[in-house]
Structures are given as C-alpha cells and as structure tokens.
Short mmCIF file of C-alpha atoms in Angstrom, two decimals:
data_model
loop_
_atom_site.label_atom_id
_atom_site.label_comp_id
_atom_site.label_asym_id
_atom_site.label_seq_id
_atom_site.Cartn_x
_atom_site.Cartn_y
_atom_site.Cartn_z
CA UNK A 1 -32.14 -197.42 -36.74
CA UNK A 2 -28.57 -197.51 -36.20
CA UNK A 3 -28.58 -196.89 -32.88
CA UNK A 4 -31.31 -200.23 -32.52
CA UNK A 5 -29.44 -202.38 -34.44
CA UNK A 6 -26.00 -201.53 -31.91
CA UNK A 7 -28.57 -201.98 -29.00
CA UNK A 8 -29.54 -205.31 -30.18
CA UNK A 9 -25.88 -206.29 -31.12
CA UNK A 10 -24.58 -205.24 -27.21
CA UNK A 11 -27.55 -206.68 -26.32
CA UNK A 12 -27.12 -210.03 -27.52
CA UNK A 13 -24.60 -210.75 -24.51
CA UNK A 14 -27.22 -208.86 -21.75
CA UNK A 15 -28.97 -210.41 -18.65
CA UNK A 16 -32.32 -210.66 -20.22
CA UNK A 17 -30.43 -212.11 -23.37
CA UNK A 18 -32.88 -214.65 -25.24
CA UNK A 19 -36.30 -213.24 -23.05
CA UNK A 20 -39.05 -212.39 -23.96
CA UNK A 21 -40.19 -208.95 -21.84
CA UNK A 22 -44.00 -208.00 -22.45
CA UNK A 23 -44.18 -203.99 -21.15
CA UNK A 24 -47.69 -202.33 -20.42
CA UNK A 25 -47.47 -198.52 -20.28
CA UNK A 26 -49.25 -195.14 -20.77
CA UNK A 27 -52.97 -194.68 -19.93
CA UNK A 28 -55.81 -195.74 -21.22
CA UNK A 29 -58.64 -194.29 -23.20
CA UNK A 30 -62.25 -195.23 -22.34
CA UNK A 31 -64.94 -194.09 -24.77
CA UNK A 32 -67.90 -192.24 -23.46
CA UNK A 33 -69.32 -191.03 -27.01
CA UNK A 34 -67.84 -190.75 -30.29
CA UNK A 35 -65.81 -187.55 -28.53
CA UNK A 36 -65.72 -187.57 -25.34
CA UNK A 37 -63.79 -190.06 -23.20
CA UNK A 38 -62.42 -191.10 -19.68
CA UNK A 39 -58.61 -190.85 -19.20
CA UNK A 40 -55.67 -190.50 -16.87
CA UNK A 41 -52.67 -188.89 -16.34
CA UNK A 42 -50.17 -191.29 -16.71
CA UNK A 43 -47.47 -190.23 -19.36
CA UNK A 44 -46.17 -193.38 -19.90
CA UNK A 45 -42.86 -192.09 -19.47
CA UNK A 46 -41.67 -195.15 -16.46
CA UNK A 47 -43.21 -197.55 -18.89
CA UNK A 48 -41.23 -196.57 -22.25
CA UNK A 49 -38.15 -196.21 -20.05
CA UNK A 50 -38.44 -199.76 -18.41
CA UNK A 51 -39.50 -201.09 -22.25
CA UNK A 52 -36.09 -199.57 -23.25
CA UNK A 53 -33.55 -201.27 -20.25
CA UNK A 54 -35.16 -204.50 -21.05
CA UNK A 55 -34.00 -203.49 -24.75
CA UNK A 56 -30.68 -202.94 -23.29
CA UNK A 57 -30.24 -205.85 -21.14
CA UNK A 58 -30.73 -208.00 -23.98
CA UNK A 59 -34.75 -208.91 -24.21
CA UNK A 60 -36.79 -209.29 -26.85
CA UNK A 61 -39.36 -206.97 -25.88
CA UNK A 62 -43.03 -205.67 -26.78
CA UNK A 63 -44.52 -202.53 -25.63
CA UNK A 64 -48.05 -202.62 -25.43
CA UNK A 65 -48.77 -198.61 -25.14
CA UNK A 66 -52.03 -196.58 -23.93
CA UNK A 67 -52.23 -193.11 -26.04
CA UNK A 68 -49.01 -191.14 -25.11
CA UNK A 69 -47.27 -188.31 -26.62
CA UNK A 70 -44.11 -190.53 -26.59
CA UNK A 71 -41.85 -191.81 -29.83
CA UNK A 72 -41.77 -195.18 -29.79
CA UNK A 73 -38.45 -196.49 -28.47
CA UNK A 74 -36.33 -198.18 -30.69
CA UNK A 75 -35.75 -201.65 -30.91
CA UNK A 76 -39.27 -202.82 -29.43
CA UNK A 77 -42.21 -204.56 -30.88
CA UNK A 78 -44.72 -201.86 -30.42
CA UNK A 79 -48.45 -202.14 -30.19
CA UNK A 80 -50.73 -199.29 -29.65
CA UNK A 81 -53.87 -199.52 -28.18
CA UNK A 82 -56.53 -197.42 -26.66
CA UNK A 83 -58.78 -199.15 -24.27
CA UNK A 84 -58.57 -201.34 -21.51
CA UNK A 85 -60.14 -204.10 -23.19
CA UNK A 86 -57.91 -203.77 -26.10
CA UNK A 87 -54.94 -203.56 -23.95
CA UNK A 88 -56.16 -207.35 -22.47
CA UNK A 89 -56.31 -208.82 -25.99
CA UNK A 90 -52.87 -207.60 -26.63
CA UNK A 91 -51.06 -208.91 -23.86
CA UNK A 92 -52.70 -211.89 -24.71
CA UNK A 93 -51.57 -212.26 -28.50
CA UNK A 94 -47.80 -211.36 -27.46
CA UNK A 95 -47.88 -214.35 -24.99
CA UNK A 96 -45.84 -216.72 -24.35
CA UNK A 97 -43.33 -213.97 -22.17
CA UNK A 98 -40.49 -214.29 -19.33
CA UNK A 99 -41.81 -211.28 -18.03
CA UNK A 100 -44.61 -209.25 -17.66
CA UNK A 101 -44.40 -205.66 -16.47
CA UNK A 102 -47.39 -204.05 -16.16
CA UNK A 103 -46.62 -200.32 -16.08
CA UNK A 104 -49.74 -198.93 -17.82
CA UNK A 105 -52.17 -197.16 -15.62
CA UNK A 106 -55.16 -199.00 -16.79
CA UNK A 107 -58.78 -197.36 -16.14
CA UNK A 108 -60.24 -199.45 -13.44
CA UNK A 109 -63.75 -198.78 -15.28
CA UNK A 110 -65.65 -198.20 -18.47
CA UNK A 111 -68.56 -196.39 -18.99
CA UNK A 112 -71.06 -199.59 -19.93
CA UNK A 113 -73.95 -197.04 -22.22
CA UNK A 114 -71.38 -195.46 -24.03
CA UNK A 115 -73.05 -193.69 -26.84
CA UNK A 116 -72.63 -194.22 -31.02
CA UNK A 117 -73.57 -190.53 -31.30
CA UNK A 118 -72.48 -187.19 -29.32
CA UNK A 119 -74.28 -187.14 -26.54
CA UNK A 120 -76.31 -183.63 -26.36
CA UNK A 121 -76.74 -181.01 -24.08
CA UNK A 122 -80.17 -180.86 -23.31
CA UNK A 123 -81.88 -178.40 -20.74
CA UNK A 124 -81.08 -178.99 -17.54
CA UNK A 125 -80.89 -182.86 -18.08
CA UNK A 126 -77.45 -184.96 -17.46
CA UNK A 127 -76.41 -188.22 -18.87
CA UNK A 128 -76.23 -190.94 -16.96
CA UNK A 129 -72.90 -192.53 -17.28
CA UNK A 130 -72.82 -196.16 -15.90
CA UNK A 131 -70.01 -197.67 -15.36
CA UNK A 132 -69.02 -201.05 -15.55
CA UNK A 133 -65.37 -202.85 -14.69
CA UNK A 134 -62.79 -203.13 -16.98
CA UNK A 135 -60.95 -206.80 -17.33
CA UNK A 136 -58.12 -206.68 -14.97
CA UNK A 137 -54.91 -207.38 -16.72
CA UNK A 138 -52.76 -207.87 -14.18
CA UNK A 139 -54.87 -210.48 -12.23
CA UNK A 140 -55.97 -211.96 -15.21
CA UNK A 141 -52.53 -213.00 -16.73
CA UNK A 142 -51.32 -213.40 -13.27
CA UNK A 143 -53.61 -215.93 -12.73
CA UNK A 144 -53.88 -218.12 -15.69
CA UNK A 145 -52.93 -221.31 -15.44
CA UNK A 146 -51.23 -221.76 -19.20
CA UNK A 147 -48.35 -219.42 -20.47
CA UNK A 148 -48.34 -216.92 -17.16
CA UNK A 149 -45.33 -215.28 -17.45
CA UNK A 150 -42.87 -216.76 -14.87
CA UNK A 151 -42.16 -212.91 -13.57
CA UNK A 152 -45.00 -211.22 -13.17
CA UNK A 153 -44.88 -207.48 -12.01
CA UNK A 154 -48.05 -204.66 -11.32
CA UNK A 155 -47.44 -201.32 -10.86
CA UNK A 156 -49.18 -199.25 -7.61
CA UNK A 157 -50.38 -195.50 -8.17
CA UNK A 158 -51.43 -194.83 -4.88
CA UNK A 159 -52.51 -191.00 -2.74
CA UNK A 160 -52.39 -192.56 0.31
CA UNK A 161 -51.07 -196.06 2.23
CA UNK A 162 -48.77 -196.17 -0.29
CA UNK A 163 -47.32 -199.78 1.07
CA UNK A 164 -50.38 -201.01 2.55
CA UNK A 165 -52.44 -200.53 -0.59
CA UNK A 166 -49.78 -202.23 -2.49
CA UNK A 167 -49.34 -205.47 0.06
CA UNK A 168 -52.77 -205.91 -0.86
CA UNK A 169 -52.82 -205.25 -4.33
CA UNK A 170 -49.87 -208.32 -4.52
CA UNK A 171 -51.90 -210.93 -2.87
CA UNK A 172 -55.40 -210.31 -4.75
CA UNK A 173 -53.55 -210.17 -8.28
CA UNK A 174 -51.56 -213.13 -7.96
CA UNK A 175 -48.08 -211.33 -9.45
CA UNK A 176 -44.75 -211.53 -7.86
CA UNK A 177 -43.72 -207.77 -7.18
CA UNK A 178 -45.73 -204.43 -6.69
CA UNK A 179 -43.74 -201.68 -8.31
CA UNK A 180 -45.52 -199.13 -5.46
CA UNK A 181 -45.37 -194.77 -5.88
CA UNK A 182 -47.20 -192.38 -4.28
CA UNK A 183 -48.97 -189.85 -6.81
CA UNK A 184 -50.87 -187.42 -4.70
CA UNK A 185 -50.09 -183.91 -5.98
CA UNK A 186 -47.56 -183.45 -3.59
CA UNK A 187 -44.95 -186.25 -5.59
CA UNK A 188 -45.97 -185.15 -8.95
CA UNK A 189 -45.12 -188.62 -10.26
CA UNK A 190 -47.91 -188.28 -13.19
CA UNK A 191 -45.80 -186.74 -16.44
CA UNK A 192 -43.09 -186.17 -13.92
CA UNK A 193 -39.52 -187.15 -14.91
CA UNK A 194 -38.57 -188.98 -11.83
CA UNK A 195 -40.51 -191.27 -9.60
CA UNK A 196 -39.59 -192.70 -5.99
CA UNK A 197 -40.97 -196.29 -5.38
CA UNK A 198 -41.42 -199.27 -3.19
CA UNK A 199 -40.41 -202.83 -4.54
CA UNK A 200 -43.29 -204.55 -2.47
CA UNK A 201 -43.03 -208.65 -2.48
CA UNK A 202 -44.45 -211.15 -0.37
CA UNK A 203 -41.82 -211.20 1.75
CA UNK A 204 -40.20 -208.09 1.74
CA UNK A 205 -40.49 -204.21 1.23
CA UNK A 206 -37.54 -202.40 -0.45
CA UNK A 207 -37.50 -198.28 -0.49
CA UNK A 208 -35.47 -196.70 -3.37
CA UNK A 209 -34.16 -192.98 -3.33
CA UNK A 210 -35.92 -190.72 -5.87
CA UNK A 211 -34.88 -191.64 -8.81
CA UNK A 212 -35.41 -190.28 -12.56
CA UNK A 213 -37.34 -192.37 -14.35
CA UNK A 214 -34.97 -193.74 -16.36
CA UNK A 215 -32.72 -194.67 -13.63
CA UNK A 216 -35.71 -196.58 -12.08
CA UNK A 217 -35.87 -198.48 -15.20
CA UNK A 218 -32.39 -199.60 -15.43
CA UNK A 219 -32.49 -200.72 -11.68
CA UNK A 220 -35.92 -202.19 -12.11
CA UNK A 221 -34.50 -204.34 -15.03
CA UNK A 222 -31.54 -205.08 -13.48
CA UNK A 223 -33.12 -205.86 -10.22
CA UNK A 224 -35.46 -208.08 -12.30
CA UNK A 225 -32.68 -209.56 -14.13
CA UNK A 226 -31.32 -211.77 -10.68
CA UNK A 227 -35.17 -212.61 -9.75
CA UNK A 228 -35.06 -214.51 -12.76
CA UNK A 229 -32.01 -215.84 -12.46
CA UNK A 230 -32.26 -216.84 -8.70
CA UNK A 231 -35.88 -218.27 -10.20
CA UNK A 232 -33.92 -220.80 -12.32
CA UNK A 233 -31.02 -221.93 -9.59
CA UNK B 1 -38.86 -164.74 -31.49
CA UNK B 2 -37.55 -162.89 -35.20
CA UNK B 3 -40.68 -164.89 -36.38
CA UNK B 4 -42.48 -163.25 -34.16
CA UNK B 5 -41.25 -160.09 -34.60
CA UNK B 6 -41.53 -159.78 -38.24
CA UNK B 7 -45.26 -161.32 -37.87
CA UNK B 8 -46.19 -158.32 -35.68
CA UNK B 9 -44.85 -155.76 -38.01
CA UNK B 10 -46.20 -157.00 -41.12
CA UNK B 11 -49.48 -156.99 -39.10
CA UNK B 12 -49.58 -153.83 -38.17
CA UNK B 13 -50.79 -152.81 -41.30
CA UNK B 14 -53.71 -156.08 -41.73
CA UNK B 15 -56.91 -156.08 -41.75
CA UNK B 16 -57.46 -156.61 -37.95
CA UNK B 17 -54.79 -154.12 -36.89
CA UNK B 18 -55.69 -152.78 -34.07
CA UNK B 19 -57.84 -155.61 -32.95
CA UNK B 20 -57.93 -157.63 -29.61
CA UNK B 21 -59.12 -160.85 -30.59
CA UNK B 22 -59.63 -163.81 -27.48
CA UNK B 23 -59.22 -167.01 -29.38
CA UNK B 24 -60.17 -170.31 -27.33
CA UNK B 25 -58.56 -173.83 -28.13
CA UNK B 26 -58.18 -177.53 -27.56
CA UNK B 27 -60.25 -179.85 -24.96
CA UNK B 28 -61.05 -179.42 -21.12
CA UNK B 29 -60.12 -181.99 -18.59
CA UNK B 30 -62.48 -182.62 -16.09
CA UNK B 31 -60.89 -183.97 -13.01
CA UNK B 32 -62.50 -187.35 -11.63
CA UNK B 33 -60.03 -187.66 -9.13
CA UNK B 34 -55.90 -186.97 -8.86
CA UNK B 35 -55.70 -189.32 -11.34
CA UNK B 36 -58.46 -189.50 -13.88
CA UNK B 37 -60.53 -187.38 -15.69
CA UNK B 38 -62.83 -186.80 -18.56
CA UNK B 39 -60.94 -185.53 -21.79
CA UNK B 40 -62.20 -185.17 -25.09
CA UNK B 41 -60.78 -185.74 -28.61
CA UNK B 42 -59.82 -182.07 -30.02
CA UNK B 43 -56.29 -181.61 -30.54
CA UNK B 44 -56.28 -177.82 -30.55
CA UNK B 45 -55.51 -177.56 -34.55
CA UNK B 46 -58.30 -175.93 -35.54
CA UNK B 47 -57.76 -173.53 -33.00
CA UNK B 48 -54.35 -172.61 -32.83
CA UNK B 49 -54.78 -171.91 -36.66
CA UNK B 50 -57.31 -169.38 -36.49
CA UNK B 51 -54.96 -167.83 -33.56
CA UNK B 52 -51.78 -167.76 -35.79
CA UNK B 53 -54.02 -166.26 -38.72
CA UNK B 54 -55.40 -163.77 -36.65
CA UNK B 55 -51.79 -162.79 -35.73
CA UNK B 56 -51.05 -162.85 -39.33
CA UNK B 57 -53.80 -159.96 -40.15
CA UNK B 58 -52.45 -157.92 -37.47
CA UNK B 59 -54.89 -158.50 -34.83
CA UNK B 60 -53.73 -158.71 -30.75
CA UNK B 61 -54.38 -162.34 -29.96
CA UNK B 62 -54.89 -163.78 -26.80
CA UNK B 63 -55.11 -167.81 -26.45
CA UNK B 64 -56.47 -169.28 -24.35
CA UNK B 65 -56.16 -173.17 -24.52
CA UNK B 66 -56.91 -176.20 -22.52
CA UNK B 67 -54.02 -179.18 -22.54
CA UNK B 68 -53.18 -179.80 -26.53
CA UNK B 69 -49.25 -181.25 -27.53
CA UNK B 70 -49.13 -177.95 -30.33
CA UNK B 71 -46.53 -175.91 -29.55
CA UNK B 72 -47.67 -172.23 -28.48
CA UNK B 73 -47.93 -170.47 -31.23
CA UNK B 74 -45.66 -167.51 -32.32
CA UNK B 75 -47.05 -163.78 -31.29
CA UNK B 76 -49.69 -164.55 -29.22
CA UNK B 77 -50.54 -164.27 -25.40
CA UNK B 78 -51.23 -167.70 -24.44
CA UNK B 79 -53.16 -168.64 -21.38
CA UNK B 80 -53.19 -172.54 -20.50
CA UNK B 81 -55.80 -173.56 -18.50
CA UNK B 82 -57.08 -177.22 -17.61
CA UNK B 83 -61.08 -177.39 -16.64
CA UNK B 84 -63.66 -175.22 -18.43
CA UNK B 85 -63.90 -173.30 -15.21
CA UNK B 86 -60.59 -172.44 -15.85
CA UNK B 87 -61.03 -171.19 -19.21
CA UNK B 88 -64.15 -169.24 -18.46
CA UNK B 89 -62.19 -167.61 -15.63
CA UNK B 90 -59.20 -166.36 -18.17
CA UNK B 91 -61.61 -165.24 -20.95
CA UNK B 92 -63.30 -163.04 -18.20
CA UNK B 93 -59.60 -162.00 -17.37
CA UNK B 94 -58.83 -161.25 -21.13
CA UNK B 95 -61.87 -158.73 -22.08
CA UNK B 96 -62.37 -156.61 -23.69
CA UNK B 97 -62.16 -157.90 -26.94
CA UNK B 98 -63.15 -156.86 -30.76
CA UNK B 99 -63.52 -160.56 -31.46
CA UNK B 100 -64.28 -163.82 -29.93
CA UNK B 101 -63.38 -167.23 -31.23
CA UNK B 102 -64.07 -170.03 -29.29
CA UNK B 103 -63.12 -173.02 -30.70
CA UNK B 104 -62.59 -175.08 -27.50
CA UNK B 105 -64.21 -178.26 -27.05
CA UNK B 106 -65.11 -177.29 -23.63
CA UNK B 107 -66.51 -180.22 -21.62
CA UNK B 108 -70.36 -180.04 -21.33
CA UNK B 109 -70.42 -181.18 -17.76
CA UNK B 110 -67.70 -182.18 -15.10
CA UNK B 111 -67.96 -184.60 -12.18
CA UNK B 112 -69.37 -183.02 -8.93
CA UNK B 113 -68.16 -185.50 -6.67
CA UNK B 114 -64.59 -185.34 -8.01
CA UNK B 115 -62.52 -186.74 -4.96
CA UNK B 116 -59.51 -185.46 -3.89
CA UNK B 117 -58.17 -189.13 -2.78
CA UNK B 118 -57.81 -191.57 -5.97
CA UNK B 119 -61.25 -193.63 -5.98
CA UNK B 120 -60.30 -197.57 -4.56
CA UNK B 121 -61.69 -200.58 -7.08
CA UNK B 122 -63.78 -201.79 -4.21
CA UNK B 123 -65.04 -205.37 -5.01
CA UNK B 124 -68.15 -205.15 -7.39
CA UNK B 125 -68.59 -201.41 -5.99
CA UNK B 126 -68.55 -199.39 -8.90
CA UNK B 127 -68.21 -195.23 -7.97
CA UNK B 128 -70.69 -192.95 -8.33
CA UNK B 129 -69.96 -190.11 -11.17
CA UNK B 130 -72.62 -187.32 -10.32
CA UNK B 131 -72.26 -184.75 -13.18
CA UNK B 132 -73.27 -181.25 -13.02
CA UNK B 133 -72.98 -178.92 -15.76
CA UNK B 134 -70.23 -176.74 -16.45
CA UNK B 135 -70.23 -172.88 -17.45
CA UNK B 136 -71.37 -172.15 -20.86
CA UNK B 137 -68.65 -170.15 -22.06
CA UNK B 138 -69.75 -168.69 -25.25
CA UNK B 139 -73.20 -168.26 -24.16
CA UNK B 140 -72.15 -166.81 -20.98
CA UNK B 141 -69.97 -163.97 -22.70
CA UNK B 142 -72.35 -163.42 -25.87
CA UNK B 143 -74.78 -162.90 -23.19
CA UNK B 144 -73.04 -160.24 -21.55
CA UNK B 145 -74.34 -156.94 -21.47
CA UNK B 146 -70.97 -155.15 -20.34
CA UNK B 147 -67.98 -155.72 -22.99
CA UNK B 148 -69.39 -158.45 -25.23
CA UNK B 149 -67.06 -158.60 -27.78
CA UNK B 150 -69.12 -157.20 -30.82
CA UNK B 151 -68.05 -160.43 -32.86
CA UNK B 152 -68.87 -163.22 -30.94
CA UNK B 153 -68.29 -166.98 -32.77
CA UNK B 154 -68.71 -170.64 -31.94
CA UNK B 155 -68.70 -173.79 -33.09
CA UNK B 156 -70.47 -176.91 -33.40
CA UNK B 157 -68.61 -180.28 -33.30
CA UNK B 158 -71.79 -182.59 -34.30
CA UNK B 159 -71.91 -186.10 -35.15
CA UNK B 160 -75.26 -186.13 -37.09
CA UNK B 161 -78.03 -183.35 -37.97
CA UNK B 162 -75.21 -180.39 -38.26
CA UNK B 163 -77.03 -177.93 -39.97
CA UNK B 164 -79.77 -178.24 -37.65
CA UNK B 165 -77.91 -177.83 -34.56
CA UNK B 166 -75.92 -175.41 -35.15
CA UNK B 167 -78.82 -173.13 -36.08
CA UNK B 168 -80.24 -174.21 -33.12
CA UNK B 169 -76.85 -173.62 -30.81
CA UNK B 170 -76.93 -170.06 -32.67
CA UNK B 171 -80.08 -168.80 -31.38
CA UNK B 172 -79.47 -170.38 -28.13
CA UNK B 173 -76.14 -169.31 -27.33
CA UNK B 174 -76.37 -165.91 -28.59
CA UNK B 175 -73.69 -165.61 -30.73
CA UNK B 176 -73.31 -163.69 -34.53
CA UNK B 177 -71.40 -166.93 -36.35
CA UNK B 178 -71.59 -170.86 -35.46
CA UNK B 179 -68.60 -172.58 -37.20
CA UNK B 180 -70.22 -175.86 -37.61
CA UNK B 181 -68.50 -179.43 -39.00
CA UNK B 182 -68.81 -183.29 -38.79
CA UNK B 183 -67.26 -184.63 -36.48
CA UNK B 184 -68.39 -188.25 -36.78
CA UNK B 185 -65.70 -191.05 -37.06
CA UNK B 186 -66.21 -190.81 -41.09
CA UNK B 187 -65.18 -187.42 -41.15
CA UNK B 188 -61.80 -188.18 -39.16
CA UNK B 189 -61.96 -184.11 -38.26
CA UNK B 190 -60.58 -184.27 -34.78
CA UNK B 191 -56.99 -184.41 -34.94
CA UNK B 192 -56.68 -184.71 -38.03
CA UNK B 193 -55.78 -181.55 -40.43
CA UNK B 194 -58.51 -180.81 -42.56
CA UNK B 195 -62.10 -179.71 -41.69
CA UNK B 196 -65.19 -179.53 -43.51
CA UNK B 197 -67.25 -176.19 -42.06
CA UNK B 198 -70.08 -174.57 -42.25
CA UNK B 199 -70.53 -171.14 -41.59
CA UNK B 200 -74.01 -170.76 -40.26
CA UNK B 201 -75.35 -167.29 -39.05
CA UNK B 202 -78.84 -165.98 -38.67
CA UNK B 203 -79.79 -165.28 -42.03
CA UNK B 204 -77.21 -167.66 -43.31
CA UNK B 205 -75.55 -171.16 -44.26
CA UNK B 206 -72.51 -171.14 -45.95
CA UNK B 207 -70.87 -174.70 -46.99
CA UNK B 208 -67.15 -174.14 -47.68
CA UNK B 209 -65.08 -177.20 -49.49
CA UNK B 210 -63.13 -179.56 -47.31
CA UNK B 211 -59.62 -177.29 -46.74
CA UNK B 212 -56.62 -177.68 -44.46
CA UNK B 213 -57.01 -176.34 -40.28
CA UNK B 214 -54.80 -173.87 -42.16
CA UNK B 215 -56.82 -172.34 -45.01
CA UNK B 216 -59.96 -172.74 -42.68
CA UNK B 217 -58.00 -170.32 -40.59
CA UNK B 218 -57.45 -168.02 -43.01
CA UNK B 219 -60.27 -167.85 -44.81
CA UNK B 220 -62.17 -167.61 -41.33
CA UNK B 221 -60.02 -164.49 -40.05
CA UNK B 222 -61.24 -163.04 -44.07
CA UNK B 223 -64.78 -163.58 -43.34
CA UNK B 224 -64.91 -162.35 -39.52
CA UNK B 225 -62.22 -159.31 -40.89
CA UNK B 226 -65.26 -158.08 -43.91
CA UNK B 227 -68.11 -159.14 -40.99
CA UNK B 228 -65.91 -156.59 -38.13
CA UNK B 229 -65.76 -153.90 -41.35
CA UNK B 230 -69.47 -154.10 -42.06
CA UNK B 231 -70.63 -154.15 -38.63
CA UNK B 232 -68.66 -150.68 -38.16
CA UNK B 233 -69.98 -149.32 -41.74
#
C-alpha cells in the first residue's frame, strides 16, 4: 500500500498524468455447463504489466481482468470478470477513458445451449455444443460514436501472417494500433515472460526486439504516451 | 525437503506402509486449437489432499495431476500432464498399484478436429467443434485384468440426482468406492475448501458431514486403509 501510494505520488508529474487508461487483460471464461467451460491460454501477464506502466506514467487506470492466477497490481481500479459478455459491460461502465488497451484475449465464441445442469455422459452419444459469437469489444468501443476512447489499441495473437492478419484486424475494428505477436508454439508467448511484437498502424509497421513483458509495457506506455500527445498538437 | 523427509519416516510405520498408491488430480485441458481449449472448474484440492494424507500414513504416492495453481505437494512423485490422454498414459506408466484414487475431473470428451493453426473469426462462420470421447480412465484400469489395483476409487462430481448416479457410475465403471458430492453452484465445492461426500459402494451409502478437502482426506485414506486391511483378512 505504501509502495501505491509513492507510485501515485511520482506519478502525479508522469506522461499519462490526469488520464484515464481502461486495460483489458487475461482470458476469458465461457460456460459450457455448470463445470465445464471454454478457455485460453493467455496469462494475462502483458496485460497486468501494461495496467502497471500506465500506473507509473501517471494514469488513472482500471484493469478489467479475465480469470488469472495474477495479484492484482497495486494502484489500479480492478474489476474481475469472467466472460466475454461481462468483460463488454465493464468496459462500458468504466467509460469515459483516454485510452483503451485491449490486452485480454477474449474468446471469439460462446457456446449458445450452454447447459443449467452437468451435462452427462451418455452411451455413445455427444453433446452438441453450438456456438454463437461473442460481442466484440474492441470493434464495439472502437466504433461508437459517444465516449470512444481517443486512443484506441487491440492486441493480435496470431500462428501465422503475423502482420497481415493484424493490418486487417486494424481496419475492420476501427482502433488506432494493433499490438501484433506471434503465438504458435514455437514463440511460447502464452504464460511466457517475454513477448516480441509488431506496433501495426495504418500507416506504418514497427518491429521491436524480444522483449520481457514488462519491458514491452513500459515502451508500449511510453510509446503511447507521445501518440497522445502528438494527438493534441 | 526436511518436511519431506520427516513425513516419510514417520510413515514408514502407517497404516499404508508399504503401499503404492496412484492418486489422480485437478482438471484436463482439451486443446481446441494453440490457443483455446476446454477446461473445467476443479482446482486440484480435493485431490492433492488425499495425496498428502496418503503420504502421511506411509503409503508411496504417485500424482498424477492435470494443470492446478497448488503447489506439488511434499513426498510425492508427481506427474503433470495436460489432456486426459495424457493422464491415462502416466497412470498406465505408474502401475502397479495397491490403491487407486482418481479424483481428476477428467474431461468427458475432447475436440476431434482440434487444429493446429488458431481458428480465424470468419464473418458469421462459426467453427465446427466435433467431439469425440475421451478414455475412461477409471473404468479403463478397474477394468483391467492384469495389475488392477485391488482398491480401485472414483468420484462423482454431480449437479443433481447424486446418489443415483454415483450408484449408477459404480456399477458401470467397475470400481470398489465412488466418492460422490454436489457440485452444483449452491454447494460452492469446486475450488472452494470444504466438500460434502458420499461414500457410495455396492452394498453401501455412507453420508459424511460437510468437512474441510483436508479432513475429507484423512478420513478417506482411514476408510480405504480398514477397506485395504479387510480385503487382505
């Protein structure tokens, strides 16, 4: 508690002094039957770091978090949540925001028949799971035409066309910067401690070094930091 | 490691000296893709318990556990697996035993079409999740006719008729003891640190009071200790 309450006193002179920073992170949880459930392996580890350098540079920030094995890091406005769907309303509440950085890896889909009871094991018969889409939270905020974050940034968990997938990804969501990684086994990104990424804009493509995650953070947020500011010049 | 130490000569004298007992904990994770995957919500408690009280009476443990946060415990091999492939596979490995407790929430079925690229949100497309069935693990080895462990127990995580099914899973599986509780959102069983069991064998149902993971664990390793002792009177 000490140690939030010096963050927040350094803080008060940061970049992102007087911002508000809304952070997405972790995965999330989507319900198949009272026990059973559809996840992914994000950590959340990028997420809580980023949450923290916005801390650091001076931002008010909340962390909106999937289920993670994480503490929460001090100094934020945390929120936990499981699903995508409760993720949404979240982001939504904690509006209006400078920034958005939208760091959890979201499921893209929900099972739409998920059961009230434990589905059983019956002879030789299998459930049918349907699936149905999830809200997506990055378009969604991205695109709204009151109180969208003037910074909006999506994150890219790609196993293949790393930059290509991402390029796209900007243009249909509407955000300002992909935030691109490759996680095929080979990069071991997922509950990894360091990450390399692409900073994909409309304009441009920048590569960083591998980086631990942390590291990514504090360059993300500072890297952040002069968007906004060249935003208000 | 002293811990340890000290466990394994107090135990040398317990009631399950002597004894190789195969102890199987925590959820599966079915792979979807690299990224996703079907989990399920047991934390490994129960589990791990009955492993550190079967240290505790002296017996040879051997863990086997799918992806839990719970530290190993102290004094026992410990085999980590992922899918219930993978645990079937190192209980095979692990035989013979004097005792198995399976305690896993192994995952019922797995995706057959699990792709080794992460699936794309195509637009309206939704994926196709084509389930098979996994191994039955404790029906598998309680079916064995070469080195079935002599003691062979299960249990029944059951949201509604528990009694029922569990006599039921009994007869089907093949096993001497179901370990049978509630695992609907009232009862708040999985992760969290009490249980509510019932102890249901072939001539038998035996309600204990809501205890701790912990005295479950204990008392269990007492009943399956007298239940090993009769068997070889």
């Amino acid at each position: 508690e000490v140690a939030a309450a010096v963050e927040r006193l350094l803080a008060s002179s940061g970049p992102l002094a007087g911002k508000h920073v809304i952070v997405t992170s972790g995965p999330t949880h989507e319900p198949i039957d009272p026990v059973r459930y559809i996840a992914n392996r994000s950590s959340g580890k990028q997420g809580h770091a980023i949450a923290k350098a916005a801390v650091e540079a001076g931002a008010r920030v909340t962390l909106i978090s999937g289920p993670v094995t994480l503490p929460d890091p001090a100094g934020v406005t945390i929120v936990h949540v499981e699903s995508a769907r409760e993720m949404l309303q979240a982001v939504e509440k904690a509006l209006p925001a400078d920034i958005g950085i939208f760091a959890a890896a979201v499921a893209d889909w929900r099972v739409a028949n998920a059961g009230e009871q434990k589905i059983k094991k019956k002879d030789g018969a299998l459930p049918n799971l349907s699936l149905t889409e999830n809200p997506d939270i990055l378009a969604t905020i991205s695109h709204r035409t009151e109180s969208r974050p003037p910074l909006m940034v999506g994150f890219a968990a790609e196993t293949e066309h790393v930059i290509e997938h991402a390029k796209q990804k900007l243009a249909k969501k509407g955000c300002d910067l992909i935030v691109a990684n490759d996680v095929s086994t080979a990069g071991g990104v997922m509950g990894g401690d360091s990450n390399t990424v692409h900073l994909v804009t409309a304009s441009d493509v920048e590569t960083w070094p591998t980086l631990s995650k942390t590291d990514v953070a504090k360059k993300l947020i500072g890297h952040l930091s002069a968007m906004a500011e060249g935003a208000k010049s």
